[in-house]
Coordinates of C-alpha atoms and ligand atoms in Angstrom, one line a residue:
X1 CA 0.0 0.0 0.0
X2 CA 1.2 3.5 -0.7
X3 CA 0.1 6.9 0.4
X4 CA 0.2 9.7 -2.1
X5 CA 1.5 12.0 0.5
X6 CA 4.5 9.8 1.5
X7 CA 7.7 9.3 -0.5
X8 CA 7.1 6.3 -2.8
X9 CA 8.1 5.2 -6.3
X10 CA 7.4 8.7 -7.5
X11 CA 10.1 10.3 -5.4
X12 CA 13.0 9.5 -7.7
X13 CA 11.4 8.9 -11.1
X14 CA 12.3 10.8 -14.2
X15 CA 9.7 13.4 -14.8
X16 CA 8.0 14.4 -18.1
X17 CA 9.3 17.4 -19.9
X18 CA 6.3 19.5 -21.2
X19 CA 6.4 20.4 -24.9
X20 CA 4.2 22.8 -26.9
X21 CA 1.8 20.1 -27.9
X22 CA 1.2 18.9 -24.4
X23 CA 1.7 22.0 -22.2
X24 CA -2.0 22.6 -21.7
X25 CA -2.3 19.0 -20.4
X26 CA 0.3 19.7 -17.7
X27 CA -1.1 23.2 -17.0
X28 CA -4.5 21.7 -16.3
X29 CA -3.1 19.1 -14.0
X30 CA -1.4 21.8 -11.9
X31 CA -4.8 23.3 -11.2
X32 CA -6.5 19.9 -10.5
X33 CA -8.1 19.3 -13.9
X34 CA -7.6 16.4 -16.2
X35 CA -8.0 17.7 -19.7
X36 CA -7.7 15.7 -22.9
X37 CA -7.1 17.0 -26.4
X38 CA -10.3 17.0 -28.5
X39 CA -10.5 17.8 -32.2
X40 CA -12.8 20.8 -32.8
X41 CA -13.8 19.4 -36.2
X42 CA -14.9 15.8 -35.4
X43 CA -14.9 15.7 -31.5
X44 CA -12.4 12.9 -31.4
X45 CA -10.5 12.7 -28.1
X46 CA -6.9 11.7 -28.3
X47 CA -4.2 11.0 -25.8
X48 CA -1.3 11.5 -25.7
X49 CA -1.5 14.9 -27.3
X50 CA -0.6 15.3 -30.9
X51 CA -0.6 18.2 -33.4
X52 CA -3.1 16.5 -35.8
X53 CA -6.3 14.7 -35.4
X54 CA -6.0 10.9 -36.0
X55 CA -9.5 10.7 -37.6
X56 CA -9.8 13.7 -39.8
X57 CA -7.6 16.4 -41.4
X58 CA -8.4 18.7 -38.5
X59 CA -5.5 20.4 -36.7
X60 CA -7.5 22.6 -34.3
X61 CA -7.6 21.1 -30.9
X62 CA -9.3 22.1 -27.6
X63 CA -8.8 20.7 -24.2
X64 CA -11.9 18.9 -22.9
X65 CA -12.4 18.5 -19.1
X66 CA -12.6 14.9 -18.2
X67 CA -14.6 13.5 -15.2
X68 CA -11.4 11.9 -13.9
X69 CA -13.3 8.5 -13.6
X70 CA -12.4 5.4 -15.5
X71 CA -11.4 1.8 -15.0
X72 CA -8.3 -0.4 -15.1
X73 CA -8.0 -1.5 -18.7
X74 CA -4.8 -3.4 -18.2
X75 CA -1.8 -3.5 -15.9
X76 CA 1.6 -5.0 -15.3
X77 CA 3.5 -5.5 -12.0
X78 CA 7.2 -4.9 -12.0
X79 CA 9.1 -7.1 -9.6
X80 CA 12.6 -6.6 -11.0
X81 CA 13.7 -3.0 -11.2
X82 CA 15.3 -2.0 -14.5
X83 CA 16.3 1.4 -13.2
X84 CA 18.2 2.0 -10.0
X85 CA 15.6 4.6 -9.0
X86 CA 13.1 1.8 -8.5
X87 CA 15.5 -0.5 -6.6
X88 CA 13.6 -0.2 -3.3
X89 CA 10.1 0.4 -4.9
X90 CA 9.3 -3.1 -6.2
X91 CA 6.8 -4.6 -6.7
X92 CA 4.9 -1.7 -8.2
X93 CA 2.1 -1.7 -10.8
X94 CA 1.9 0.3 -14.0
X95 CA -1.7 0.5 -15.2
X96 CA -3.6 1.6 -18.4
X97 CA -6.7 3.4 -17.3
X98 CA -9.5 3.7 -19.8
X99 CA -11.2 7.0 -18.9
X100 CA -15.0 7.1 -18.8
X101 CA -14.9 9.4 -21.9
X102 CA -12.8 6.8 -23.8
X103 CA -9.2 7.7 -24.0
X104 CA -6.6 5.5 -22.3
X105 CA -3.6 6.6 -20.3
X106 CA -0.7 5.0 -18.6
X107 CA -0.4 5.8 -14.9
X108 CA 0.1 4.3 -11.5
X109 CA -2.5 3.4 -8.8
X110 CA -2.1 4.8 -5.2
X111 CA -3.4 3.0 -2.1
X112 CA -3.9 -0.3 -4.0
X113 CA -1.5 -3.2 -3.5
X114 CA -0.4 -4.7 -6.9
X115 CA -2.0 -8.0 -6.0
X116 CA -5.4 -6.3 -5.4
X117 CA -5.6 -4.7 -8.9
X118 CA -8.3 -6.1 -11.1
X119 CA -9.1 -5.5 -14.7
X120 CA -12.2 -3.3 -14.8
X121 CA -11.6 -1.9 -11.3
X122 CA -13.3 1.5 -11.1
X123 CA -10.8 4.2 -10.5
X124 CA -10.7 8.0 -10.2
X125 CA -7.9 10.5 -10.8
X126 CA -5.8 11.9 -7.9
X127 CA -3.5 14.8 -8.6
X128 CA 0.0 14.3 -7.4
X129 CA 2.2 17.4 -7.4
X130 CA 5.9 16.5 -7.8
X131 CA 7.4 19.8 -8.7
X132 CA 6.1 23.3 -9.4
X133 CA 5.7 22.4 -13.0
X134 CA 4.7 18.8 -12.9
X135 CA 1.6 17.3 -11.3
X136 CA 1.1 13.6 -12.2
X137 CA -2.4 12.2 -12.9
X138 CA -2.4 9.1 -10.7
X139 CA -5.5 7.0 -9.9
X140 CA -7.0 5.4 -6.9
X141 CA -9.9 3.0 -6.3
X142 CA -13.1 4.9 -7.0
X143 CA -14.8 5.8 -3.7
X144 CA -18.3 5.9 -5.2
X145 CA -20.0 3.8 -7.9
Ligands
LIG1 ZN1 -10.8 15.3 -36.1

């Protein structure tokens, strides 16, 4: 079990470096919002952010506010650290969360032991500030149906 307020596997991890295409994603997370890129022309949601729509020729994107709810689509548990930063952190789980709105994102769960994770488990986002620039979107078991 991990507590998002305590040092855990996030303490030493390499952090994302925002780029122009995804800066709004990181800006939203800093203020406690999970926003996903949406094509203005065809309403397709896409993640990770890209300059062009995958479904149409559109290149105008907006940042749609997500509910923060979803379910575990898949996961893998790491027992053998491949990076020294994770030496004392195993086992830990990396999950793919399918958001209620459809897009999938890679994340970690907090407060759920790896052996307790189940495919289809309802989860909700929790915002984990790591630096002034980076807040990570992690997930926990949903507290309401
Ligand atoms: Zn489109």
